[in-house]
Coordinates of C-alpha atoms in Angstrom, one line a residue:
M1 CA -12.9 3.3 32.5
A2 CA -16.1 5.3 32.1
L3 CA -17.9 4.3 28.9
R4 CA -20.4 6.7 27.6
G5 CA -22.8 4.3 25.9
L6 CA -23.2 2.5 22.6
A7 CA -23.4 4.2 19.2
A8 CA -26.6 2.6 18.0
S9 CA -26.2 3.2 14.3
G10 CA -24.5 1.3 11.5
P11 CA -23.7 -2.4 10.9
G12 CA -21.2 -2.5 13.7
S13 CA -23.8 -2.0 16.5
R14 CA -23.9 -4.8 19.0
G15 CA -27.1 -4.2 20.9
P16 CA -27.4 -3.5 24.6
L17 CA -24.4 -3.4 26.8
D18 CA -25.3 -6.5 28.8
E19 CA -25.4 -8.5 25.5
T20 CA -22.0 -7.2 24.6
L21 CA -20.6 -8.2 28.0
A22 CA -22.2 -11.7 27.7
A23 CA -20.8 -12.2 24.2
A24 CA -17.3 -11.1 25.3
E25 CA -17.4 -13.6 28.2
D26 CA -18.6 -16.4 25.9
H27 CA -16.1 -15.9 23.2
G28 CA -13.1 -14.4 25.0
A29 CA -13.2 -11.6 22.4
P30 CA -12.6 -7.9 23.2
A31 CA -15.8 -6.1 23.6
V32 CA -16.3 -3.5 20.9
V33 CA -17.9 -0.7 22.8
V34 CA -18.4 2.3 20.7
A35 CA -19.1 5.8 22.1
A36 CA -19.7 8.8 19.8
G37 CA -16.8 11.3 19.5
G38 CA -19.0 14.2 20.5
T39 CA -22.5 14.7 21.9
P40 CA -24.6 16.7 19.4
E41 CA -28.3 16.7 19.6
D42 CA -30.1 13.9 17.6
D43 CA -31.6 16.3 15.1
E44 CA -28.2 17.9 14.4
E45 CA -26.6 14.5 14.0
D46 CA -29.2 13.4 11.5
E47 CA -28.7 16.7 9.6
G48 CA -25.0 16.0 9.5
R49 CA -25.6 12.5 8.1
G50 CA -28.0 13.9 5.6
R51 CA -25.1 16.0 4.2
G52 CA -22.5 13.4 5.3
L53 CA -21.0 12.6 1.9
L54 CA -20.5 16.3 1.1
R55 CA -19.3 17.4 4.4
W56 CA -16.8 14.6 4.9
D57 CA -15.5 14.2 1.3
G58 CA -12.2 16.0 2.1
F59 CA -11.7 13.7 5.2
S60 CA -12.6 10.5 3.3
A61 CA -10.0 11.3 0.6
W62 CA -7.3 10.8 3.3
L63 CA -8.9 8.7 6.1
H64 CA -11.7 6.1 6.5
C65 CA -12.1 7.0 10.2
V66 CA -10.3 7.7 13.5
C67 CA -10.7 5.3 16.4
V68 CA -9.8 5.5 20.1
V69 CA -9.1 2.2 21.7
G70 CA -9.0 1.9 25.5
F71 CA -8.6 -0.9 28.0
D72 CA -11.5 -1.7 30.3
L73 CA -11.1 -4.1 33.2
E74 CA -14.3 -5.9 32.5
L75 CA -14.4 -5.7 28.7
G76 CA -10.8 -5.8 27.8
Q77 CA -9.7 -3.8 24.7
A78 CA -12.6 -1.7 23.5
V79 CA -13.3 0.9 20.8
E80 CA -14.5 3.9 22.7
V81 CA -14.8 6.4 19.9
I82 CA -15.2 6.2 16.1
Y83 CA -15.0 9.6 14.3
P84 CA -16.7 10.8 12.2
Q85 CA -19.8 9.2 13.8
H86 CA -21.2 8.0 10.4
S87 CA -18.1 5.9 9.6
K88 CA -18.9 2.2 9.0
L89 CA -16.8 -0.6 10.5
T90 CA -18.1 -4.2 10.7
D91 CA -17.8 -6.1 14.0
K92 CA -15.0 -8.2 12.6
E93 CA -13.1 -5.0 11.6
K94 CA -13.6 -3.5 15.0
T95 CA -12.4 -6.6 16.7
N96 CA -9.2 -6.6 14.6
I97 CA -8.6 -3.0 15.3
C98 CA -9.0 -3.6 19.1
Y99 CA -6.4 -6.3 19.2
L100 CA -4.0 -4.7 16.7
S101 CA -4.0 -1.3 18.4
F102 CA -2.4 -2.6 21.6
P103 CA 1.1 -4.2 22.0
D104 CA 1.2 -7.7 23.3
S105 CA 1.5 -7.7 27.1
N106 CA 5.0 -9.2 26.8
S107 CA 6.3 -6.2 24.8
G108 CA 6.3 -4.0 28.0
C109 CA 5.9 -0.7 26.1
L110 CA 5.9 2.0 28.7
G111 CA 5.5 5.6 27.5
D112 CA 4.5 6.4 23.9
T113 CA 4.8 3.9 21.1
Q114 CA 4.0 4.3 17.4
F115 CA 3.5 1.5 15.0
C116 CA 1.4 0.4 12.0
F117 CA -0.8 -2.6 11.1
R118 CA -2.7 -3.8 8.0
F119 CA -5.9 -5.8 8.0
R120 CA -8.3 -7.3 5.5
Q121 CA -11.5 -5.5 4.8
S122 CA -14.5 -7.6 5.7
S123 CA -16.1 -9.5 2.8
G124 CA -19.6 -8.4 2.0
R125 CA -18.7 -4.8 2.9
R126 CA -19.8 -2.4 0.2
V127 CA -16.7 -0.9 -1.5
S128 CA -16.8 2.9 -1.1
L129 CA -17.2 4.6 -4.4
H130 CA -14.3 7.1 -4.6
C131 CA -14.2 7.6 -8.3
L132 CA -12.2 10.8 -7.8
L133 CA -9.6 8.9 -5.7
D134 CA -9.4 6.2 -8.3
H135 CA -8.6 9.0 -10.8
Y136 CA -5.6 10.1 -8.6
D137 CA -4.6 6.5 -8.1
K138 CA -3.7 6.1 -11.8
D139 CA -0.9 8.7 -11.4
L140 CA 0.7 7.0 -8.4
P141 CA 3.7 4.7 -8.6
V142 CA 2.4 1.1 -8.6
Y143 CA 3.8 0.4 -5.1
L144 CA 1.7 3.3 -3.6
K145 CA -1.6 2.4 -5.3
K146 CA -4.3 1.6 -2.7
D147 CA -5.4 -2.0 -2.3
P148 CA -9.2 -2.1 -2.2
A149 CA -9.2 -5.2 0.0
Y150 CA -7.1 -3.8 2.9
F151 CA -7.0 -1.0 5.5
Y152 CA -3.9 0.4 7.2
G153 CA -4.0 1.3 10.9
Y154 CA -1.6 3.9 12.2
V155 CA -1.3 3.7 16.0
Y156 CA -0.1 6.1 18.7
F157 CA -0.2 4.0 22.0
R158 CA 0.3 5.5 25.4
Q159 CA 0.9 3.5 28.6
V160 CA 1.8 5.4 31.7
R161 CA 1.4 4.7 35.4
D162 CA -1.7 6.1 37.0
K163 CA -2.5 5.2 40.6
S164 CA -6.0 6.7 40.3
L165 CA -7.0 3.8 37.9
K166 CA -7.8 0.4 39.3
R167 CA -5.4 -1.3 36.9
G168 CA -2.6 1.1 37.9
Y169 CA -2.0 2.1 34.3
F170 CA -3.4 4.5 31.7
Q171 CA -3.6 2.6 28.4
K172 CA -5.0 4.1 25.3
S173 CA -4.4 4.2 21.5
L174 CA -5.3 6.8 19.0
V175 CA -5.7 5.0 15.6
L176 CA -6.0 6.4 12.1
I177 CA -7.7 4.0 9.6
S178 CA -6.8 4.6 6.0
K179 CA -6.5 3.0 2.6
L180 CA -3.4 5.0 1.9
P181 CA 0.0 3.4 2.5
Y182 CA 1.6 6.7 3.6
I183 CA 3.4 5.4 6.7
H184 CA 5.7 8.3 7.4
F185 CA 3.1 10.9 6.7
F186 CA 0.4 9.4 9.1
H187 CA 3.0 8.8 11.8
T188 CA 3.9 12.5 11.6
V189 CA 0.2 13.5 11.8
L190 CA -0.2 11.3 14.9
K191 CA 2.9 12.9 16.5
Q192 CA 1.2 16.3 16.1
I193 CA -2.2 15.4 17.5
A194 CA -2.0 12.4 19.8
P195 CA -0.1 13.8 22.8
E196 CA -2.6 16.7 23.0
Y197 CA -5.6 14.5 22.4
F198 CA -4.6 12.4 25.5
E199 CA -4.7 15.6 27.5
K200 CA -7.8 17.3 26.0
S201 CA -10.0 14.4 24.8
E202 CA -12.9 14.4 22.3
P203 CA -13.4 18.1 21.4
Y204 CA -9.7 18.2 20.4
L205 CA -10.2 15.1 18.2
E206 CA -13.3 16.6 16.5
A207 CA -11.3 19.8 15.8
A208 CA -8.4 17.8 14.2
C209 CA -10.8 15.8 12.0
N210 CA -12.4 19.1 10.9
D211 CA -9.0 20.3 9.9
V212 CA -8.4 17.1 7.8
D213 CA -11.8 17.6 6.1
R214 CA -10.5 20.9 4.8
W215 CA -7.3 19.5 3.3
P216 CA -6.9 19.5 -0.5
A217 CA -7.2 16.1 -2.2
P218 CA -4.1 13.8 -2.2
V219 CA -3.1 14.6 -5.7
P220 CA 0.2 13.0 -6.8
G221 CA 2.9 15.4 -8.0
K222 CA 1.4 18.5 -6.3
T223 CA 3.0 20.3 -3.3
L224 CA 0.3 20.2 -0.6
H225 CA 0.0 22.4 2.4
L226 CA -1.9 20.6 5.1
P227 CA -2.8 22.5 8.3
I228 CA -3.6 20.5 11.4
M229 CA -4.1 22.0 14.9
G230 CA -1.9 25.1 14.3
V231 CA 0.8 23.2 12.4
V232 CA 1.2 23.3 8.6
M233 CA 2.7 20.3 6.9
K234 CA 4.3 20.5 3.5
V235 CA 4.2 17.2 1.5
R236 CA 4.4 15.9 -2.1
I237 CA 3.0 12.6 -3.0
P238 CA 5.2 10.9 -5.7
T239 CA 3.9 10.2 -9.2
C240 CA 4.6 7.3 -11.6
H241 CA 6.5 9.8 -13.8
D242 CA 9.1 10.6 -11.0
K243 CA 12.6 9.2 -11.5
P244 CA 12.9 6.3 -9.0
G245 CA 15.1 7.0 -6.1
T246 CA 14.7 10.8 -6.2
T247 CA 12.6 13.0 -3.9
Q248 CA 11.1 16.1 -5.4
I249 CA 10.3 18.0 -2.2
A250 CA 13.9 19.1 -1.8
Q251 CA 13.7 21.3 -4.9
L252 CA 10.5 22.9 -3.5
T253 CA 12.0 24.1 -0.2
Q254 CA 14.6 26.5 -1.5
Q255 CA 12.3 29.5 -0.8
A256 CA 11.7 30.3 2.9
D257 CA 8.2 29.2 3.9
T258 CA 7.6 31.1 7.1
H259 CA 4.2 29.5 7.8
I260 CA 5.4 25.9 7.2
S261 CA 6.1 24.0 10.4
V262 CA 6.9 20.5 9.1
I263 CA 8.4 19.6 5.7
L264 CA 8.2 15.9 4.9
P265 CA 10.8 14.6 2.4
T266 CA 8.8 11.4 2.0
V267 CA 5.2 10.3 2.6
H268 CA 5.8 6.5 2.7
E269 CA 9.5 5.6 3.3
V270 CA 10.8 4.1 6.6
D271 CA 14.3 4.4 8.1
L272 CA 15.7 1.6 5.9
F273 CA 19.1 1.3 7.5
R274 CA 17.8 1.3 11.1
C275 CA 15.6 -1.7 10.2
F276 CA 18.3 -3.5 8.2
C277 CA 21.0 -2.6 10.7
P278 CA 21.1 -5.9 12.6
V279 CA 21.0 -7.9 9.3
F280 CA 22.7 -5.7 6.8
L281 CA 25.3 -8.5 6.1
H282 CA 22.3 -10.5 4.7
S283 CA 20.4 -7.7 3.1
Q284 CA 20.9 -9.1 -0.4
M285 CA 19.6 -12.5 0.6
L286 CA 16.5 -10.9 2.2
W287 CA 16.0 -8.9 -1.0
E288 CA 15.9 -12.2 -2.9
L289 CA 13.4 -13.7 -0.4
V290 CA 11.1 -10.7 -0.7
L291 CA 11.5 -10.6 -4.6
L292 CA 10.5 -14.3 -4.8
G293 CA 7.5 -13.9 -2.5
E294 CA 8.8 -16.4 0.0
P295 CA 7.0 -16.8 3.4
L296 CA 8.8 -14.7 5.9
V297 CA 8.3 -14.0 9.7
V298 CA 9.9 -11.1 11.6
M299 CA 10.0 -11.9 15.3
A300 CA 10.6 -8.6 17.2
P301 CA 10.4 -7.3 20.8
S302 CA 7.7 -4.7 20.0
P303 CA 5.1 -3.7 17.4
S304 CA 7.1 -0.6 16.3
E305 CA 10.2 -2.8 15.5
S306 CA 8.1 -5.6 13.8
S307 CA 6.1 -3.1 11.7
E308 CA 9.1 -1.0 10.7
T309 CA 11.1 -4.1 9.7
V310 CA 8.2 -5.6 7.7
L311 CA 7.6 -2.3 5.9
A312 CA 11.4 -2.0 5.2
L313 CA 11.4 -5.5 3.6
V314 CA 8.4 -4.7 1.4
N315 CA 10.1 -1.4 0.4
C316 CA 13.4 -3.0 -0.5
I317 CA 12.2 -4.3 -3.9
S318 CA 10.8 -0.8 -4.9
P319 CA 10.0 0.3 -7.6
L320 CA 8.6 -3.2 -8.0
K321 CA 5.4 -3.7 -6.0
Y322 CA 5.2 -6.5 -3.4
F323 CA 2.0 -8.2 -4.6
S324 CA 1.5 -10.7 -1.8
D325 CA 0.0 -10.0 1.6
F326 CA 2.1 -8.5 4.4
R327 CA 1.2 -7.8 8.0
P328 CA 3.5 -5.3 9.8
Y329 CA 2.0 -6.4 13.2
F330 CA 0.1 -9.7 13.5
T331 CA -1.4 -11.2 16.7
I332 CA -2.8 -14.6 17.7
H333 CA -6.2 -12.9 17.8
D334 CA -6.1 -11.9 14.1
S335 CA -9.0 -13.1 12.0
E336 CA -6.5 -14.7 9.6
F337 CA -4.5 -16.4 12.4
K338 CA -5.7 -20.0 11.6
E339 CA -5.3 -19.5 7.8
Y340 CA -1.7 -18.3 8.2
T341 CA -0.5 -20.8 10.8
T342 CA -2.1 -24.0 9.7
R343 CA 0.3 -27.0 9.2
T344 CA -2.0 -28.8 6.8
Q345 CA -0.6 -26.8 3.8
A346 CA 2.6 -25.0 2.9
P347 CA 3.0 -21.5 4.5
P348 CA 1.5 -18.8 2.2
S349 CA 3.4 -16.1 0.4
V350 CA 3.2 -13.5 3.2
I351 CA 5.4 -11.4 5.4
L352 CA 4.3 -11.4 9.1
G353 CA 5.6 -9.2 11.9
V354 CA 5.0 -10.7 15.3
T355 CA 6.0 -10.0 18.9
N356 CA 4.2 -12.8 20.9
P357 CA 6.7 -15.6 21.9
F358 CA 3.9 -18.0 21.2
F359 CA 4.7 -17.6 17.4
A360 CA 8.2 -19.1 17.9
K361 CA 6.4 -22.4 18.3
T362 CA 3.4 -21.8 16.1
L363 CA 5.5 -20.7 13.1
Q364 CA 8.3 -23.2 13.6
H365 CA 7.5 -24.8 10.2
W366 CA 7.9 -21.6 8.3
P367 CA 11.0 -21.7 6.0
H368 CA 12.5 -18.2 6.8
I369 CA 12.4 -16.5 10.2
I370 CA 14.2 -13.2 11.1
R371 CA 14.6 -12.8 14.8
I372 CA 15.7 -9.3 15.8
G373 CA 16.5 -7.7 19.2
D374 CA 15.8 -4.1 20.2
L375 CA 16.5 -1.7 17.3
K376 CA 19.3 0.6 18.5
P377 CA 19.0 4.4 18.2
A378 CA 20.8 6.1 15.2
G379 CA 24.5 6.0 15.7
E380 CA 24.6 2.7 17.6
I381 CA 25.3 -0.6 15.8
P382 CA 23.9 -3.8 17.1
K383 CA 25.9 -7.0 16.8
Q384 CA 25.3 -8.6 13.3
V385 CA 23.1 -11.6 13.5
K386 CA 24.1 -14.9 11.8
V387 CA 22.2 -17.1 9.4
K388 CA 21.3 -20.2 11.3
K389 CA 19.6 -23.6 10.5
L390 CA 15.9 -23.7 11.2
K391 CA 16.2 -26.6 13.5
N392 CA 18.0 -24.3 15.9
L393 CA 14.9 -22.3 16.4
K394 CA 13.5 -24.5 19.2
T395 CA 13.0 -22.3 22.2
L396 CA 11.2 -19.1 22.9
D397 CA 14.5 -17.5 24.0
S398 CA 16.4 -18.3 20.8
K399 CA 19.1 -15.7 19.9
P400 CA 18.6 -13.1 17.2
G401 CA 19.4 -14.4 13.7
V402 CA 18.1 -15.2 10.3
Y403 CA 16.8 -18.8 10.5
T404 CA 16.7 -20.3 7.0
S405 CA 18.1 -23.1 4.8
Y406 CA 17.8 -20.8 1.8
K407 CA 20.9 -20.7 -0.5
P408 CA 21.0 -17.3 -2.3
Y409 CA 21.2 -17.4 -6.1
L410 CA 23.5 -14.3 -6.2
S411 CA 27.0 -13.9 -4.6
R412 CA 27.1 -11.3 -1.8
D413 CA 28.1 -7.8 -2.9
E414 CA 31.0 -7.1 -0.5
E415 CA 31.2 -3.5 -1.8
I416 CA 28.0 -2.4 -0.1
V417 CA 28.9 -4.2 3.1
K418 CA 32.2 -2.4 3.3
Q419 CA 30.5 0.9 2.5
L420 CA 27.9 0.5 5.3
Q421 CA 30.5 -0.8 7.8
K422 CA 32.7 2.3 7.0
G423 CA 29.7 4.5 7.6
V424 CA 29.1 2.9 11.0
Q425 CA 32.8 3.4 12.0
Q426 CA 32.6 7.1 10.9
K427 CA 29.3 7.5 12.7
R428 CA 27.5 8.5 9.5
P429 CA 23.9 9.5 10.2
S430 CA 21.3 6.8 9.8
E431 CA 19.5 8.9 7.1
A432 CA 22.7 8.9 5.0
Q433 CA 23.2 5.2 5.5
S434 CA 19.5 4.7 4.4
V435 CA 20.2 6.7 1.2
I436 CA 23.1 4.4 0.4
L437 CA 21.1 1.2 1.1
R438 CA 18.1 2.4 -0.8
R439 CA 20.2 3.3 -3.8
Y440 CA 21.8 -0.2 -3.7
F441 CA 18.4 -2.0 -3.5
L442 CA 17.1 0.3 -6.3
E443 CA 20.0 -0.5 -8.6
L444 CA 19.7 -4.2 -7.8
T445 CA 16.0 -4.3 -8.6
Q446 CA 16.4 -2.2 -11.8
S447 CA 19.2 -4.5 -13.0
F448 CA 16.9 -7.4 -12.4
I449 CA 13.7 -5.9 -14.0
I450 CA 15.2 -4.1 -17.1
P451 CA 15.7 -7.4 -19.1
L452 CA 12.1 -8.3 -18.3
E453 CA 10.8 -4.9 -19.3
R454 CA 12.8 -5.1 -22.6
Y455 CA 11.4 -8.6 -23.4
V456 CA 7.8 -7.6 -22.6
A457 CA 8.1 -4.5 -24.7
S458 CA 9.0 -6.8 -27.7
L459 CA 5.6 -8.6 -27.2
M460 CA 3.9 -5.4 -28.4
P461 CA 2.6 -5.7 -32.0
L462 CA 4.1 -3.2 -34.5
Q463 CA 2.1 0.0 -35.0
K464 CA 1.7 -0.6 -38.7
S465 CA -0.3 -3.8 -37.8
I466 CA -3.0 -1.6 -36.2
S467 CA -5.9 -1.2 -38.6
P468 CA -8.9 1.1 -37.8
W469 CA -11.3 -1.4 -39.4
K470 CA -10.2 -4.4 -37.3
S471 CA -10.1 -5.0 -33.6
P472 CA -6.7 -4.0 -32.0
P473 CA -4.1 -6.8 -32.4
Q474 CA -3.3 -9.0 -29.4
L475 CA 0.0 -9.0 -27.4
R476 CA 2.3 -11.9 -28.2
Q477 CA 2.5 -14.6 -25.5
F478 CA 5.2 -14.4 -22.8
L479 CA 7.4 -17.5 -23.4
P480 CA 9.8 -18.2 -20.5
E481 CA 12.3 -20.0 -22.6
E482 CA 12.3 -17.3 -25.2
F483 CA 12.9 -14.7 -22.5
M484 CA 15.8 -16.8 -21.0
K485 CA 17.6 -16.8 -24.3
T486 CA 17.6 -12.9 -24.3
L487 CA 19.6 -12.9 -21.1
E488 CA 22.8 -14.0 -22.7
K489 CA 23.2 -10.7 -24.6
T490 CA 21.0 -8.3 -22.6
G491 CA 20.9 -9.7 -19.1
P492 CA 21.6 -8.0 -15.8
Q493 CA 25.4 -8.3 -16.3
L494 CA 25.1 -5.1 -18.4
T495 CA 24.1 -3.0 -15.4
S496 CA 25.2 -5.0 -12.3
R497 CA 28.6 -6.1 -10.9
I498 CA 27.0 -8.9 -8.9
K499 CA 27.8 -12.4 -10.1
G500 CA 25.8 -15.6 -9.5
D501 CA 23.0 -17.7 -10.9
W502 CA 20.8 -14.9 -12.4
I503 CA 19.0 -17.5 -14.6
G504 CA 18.0 -19.6 -11.6
L505 CA 16.7 -16.4 -9.9
Y506 CA 14.6 -15.5 -12.9
R507 CA 13.2 -19.0 -13.2
H508 CA 12.1 -18.9 -9.5
F509 CA 10.7 -15.4 -9.9
L510 CA 8.6 -16.3 -13.0
K511 CA 6.7 -18.7 -10.6
S512 CA 6.1 -16.1 -7.9
P513 CA 3.1 -13.9 -7.1
N514 CA 5.3 -10.8 -7.7
F515 CA 5.9 -11.8 -11.3
D516 CA 2.2 -12.6 -11.7
G517 CA 1.2 -9.2 -10.4
W518 CA 3.9 -7.3 -12.3
F519 CA 3.1 -9.0 -15.6
K520 CA -0.7 -8.5 -15.2
T521 CA -0.1 -4.8 -14.6
R522 CA 2.2 -4.5 -17.6
R523 CA -0.1 -6.4 -19.9
K524 CA -3.0 -4.2 -18.9
E525 CA -0.9 -1.0 -19.6
M526 CA 0.1 -2.4 -23.0
T527 CA -3.4 -3.5 -23.9
Q528 CA -4.6 0.0 -23.1
K529 CA -1.9 1.5 -25.2
L530 CA -3.0 -0.6 -28.1
E531 CA -6.6 0.6 -27.6
A532 CA -5.4 4.2 -27.6
L533 CA -3.4 3.7 -30.8
H534 CA -6.5 2.1 -32.4
L535 CA -8.5 5.2 -31.5
E536 CA -5.8 7.4 -33.0
A537 CA -5.9 5.3 -36.2
L538 CA -9.7 5.7 -36.4
C539 CA -9.3 9.5 -36.1
E540 CA -6.9 9.7 -39.0
E541 CA -9.5 8.0 -41.3
D542 CA -12.1 9.9 -43.4
L543 CA -15.0 8.4 -41.6
L544 CA -17.6 10.5 -43.5
L545 CA -16.3 9.2 -46.8
W546 CA -16.6 5.6 -45.5
T547 CA -20.3 6.1 -44.5
Q548 CA -21.0 7.3 -48.1
K549 CA -19.9 3.8 -49.4
H550 CA -21.9 1.8 -46.7
T551 CA -25.5 1.2 -45.7
E552 CA -27.4 3.2 -43.1
V553 CA -27.4 0.1 -40.8
E554 CA -23.6 -0.1 -41.0
T555 CA -23.3 3.6 -40.4
V556 CA -25.5 3.5 -37.3
D557 CA -23.4 0.5 -36.1
L558 CA -20.2 2.5 -36.6
V559 CA -21.6 5.5 -34.6
L560 CA -22.5 3.2 -31.7
K561 CA -19.1 1.5 -31.8
L562 CA -17.3 4.9 -31.8
K563 CA -19.4 6.1 -28.8
N564 CA -18.5 2.9 -26.9
K565 CA -14.8 3.6 -27.7
L566 CA -15.1 7.0 -26.2
L567 CA -16.8 5.6 -23.1
Q568 CA -14.0 3.0 -22.7
A569 CA -11.3 5.7 -23.1
D570 CA -12.9 7.7 -20.3
R571 CA -13.8 4.7 -18.0
E572 CA -10.4 3.0 -18.3
H573 CA -8.3 6.2 -18.4
L574 CA -6.7 5.1 -21.7
P575 CA -3.5 7.0 -22.5
V576 CA -5.2 9.0 -25.3
K577 CA -4.3 12.6 -26.3
P578 CA -7.0 15.1 -25.6
D579 CA -7.2 16.2 -29.2
T580 CA -7.8 12.6 -30.3
V581 CA -11.0 12.5 -28.2
E582 CA -12.1 15.8 -29.6
K583 CA -11.4 14.7 -33.2
L584 CA -13.4 11.5 -32.7
R585 CA -16.4 13.5 -31.2
T586 CA -16.3 15.8 -34.3
H587 CA -16.3 12.7 -36.6
I588 CA -19.3 11.3 -34.7
D589 CA -21.2 14.5 -34.9
A590 CA -20.5 14.9 -38.7
I591 CA -21.6 11.3 -39.4
I592 CA -24.9 11.8 -37.4
L593 CA -25.7 15.0 -39.2
A594 CA -25.3 13.3 -42.5
L595 CA -28.1 10.7 -41.5
P596 CA -31.9 11.2 -41.9
E597 CA -33.5 13.4 -39.2
D598 CA -35.3 10.6 -37.4
L599 CA -32.0 8.7 -37.0
Q600 CA -30.2 11.9 -35.9
G601 CA -32.7 12.3 -33.0
I602 CA -32.2 8.8 -31.8
L603 CA -28.4 8.8 -32.1
L604 CA -28.0 12.2 -30.4
K605 CA -30.1 10.9 -27.5
T606 CA -28.0 7.8 -27.3
G607 CA -25.7 9.5 -24.8
M608 CA -22.2 8.8 -23.7
T609 CA -23.3 7.4 -20.3

């Protein structure tokens, strides 16, 4: 493979080529050889970097960068191109991308393969300041909010025979690195650009990135038209106000759009039934394991099967967010390999997707292992796997199955099993089966979470207890036993036909990372609501009359406190009505104008920054 030289800028540079080779030989790591994705003159490149933030703002709203990973006989897997050229990746991040962008050699993926991975952002890396993106983030459903500590990698891998190459095969991956968990969307983008990129190389990639740079921002709730290399995609990113389980794009497609090439009904969902197909008899047990944040391993024949299945598992408790770590594709070279496979402590709360047979031995001590065979195309039904004892998972060639000693808290819902089996017999399309399964999981999750929502809402102080002249009241404490008592009259039996030990399931859930993450989110929302109500109470007061009865020092103190309140409302995106903010500004101005001139000048200069 001809490598065009090292990109010498940025923290990821490794120095001269011979040093890179030496390091690769010493450590057995893939060499991260970076070649620029275009060859502009140095002065042009500097000029581009000078205006870098402005020029690539549109691109950065969607992607961190695009990488091309190839295989070199001497270096192994290597990053050949990073685009745009100013994109920053640390050496550790590049090494992770190198290994995660290629299937394990035992997968035998010939032709084109698409999959997804997720990896930890290097510590010490400066968090990019995307204030605008954070603003959009607040309108997203909680399960689509970006995690600042992680990147997603969306891969289009091609392996074809090529006698002209020494190895006998052409092997290359085009990888999109993003903070956004829009799996279906980015896989669709790759389907549009990757095949042509492999034919036309760097100039084509540069043109595609320029198209992305011209896209509108990923605003939730808006219908977006996104042109890329002659194709226009129509998408809508969900908002936190959408009714769970509905897709809005269908209503937007009634009018004929002659210039639209691709309409995406979802940006993030995977084919749920295809992934659960081999295990749908046990789908309710798997829902419990994911809900409780139990350590789970998916052993699959290829990265596309492992990543789809892990993402389907994470998706099955939606609209709840899965708060633990999950890795759709995990390899023995991953920087967290030792941390996640150690036997010196209990397995962590994480879902791993693996393909290397070595993991059958390394992760033998994990409590729950799903082993799946090849996922069948839509319309074909694989043999249903059985639940087996963990001690049976001894060999690398163990049969497909769910290996666990877990006893579900809830009785199996035979209705959904019959419905899905009937669908298989009638050759119902996989999309329709996925709709049924998704609705079932949604109803199950909502039945479980509604009693918790109802109890947490009761922790909110009464509005009449909010005084403008005191700090906002605190939320009452969450008391597990008090919550358990509410279940007798207002438990999940009101909305679910499923019987079983719901109380036991709640007790286990209250100790899980998913409860911890959910409750912290709800507590933050409710605290912000109290702050907003406190602001509204202040606005209803005659503040000018108050100042007439108090000293100058107290009045100045009030002005400074009110200005801080406005700053907080803006910084934390408090749910305040726009007219409340305007009213408060008017109050502040009126109070300042009533003060002596010297104080007026000082307070007017004390800005809202």
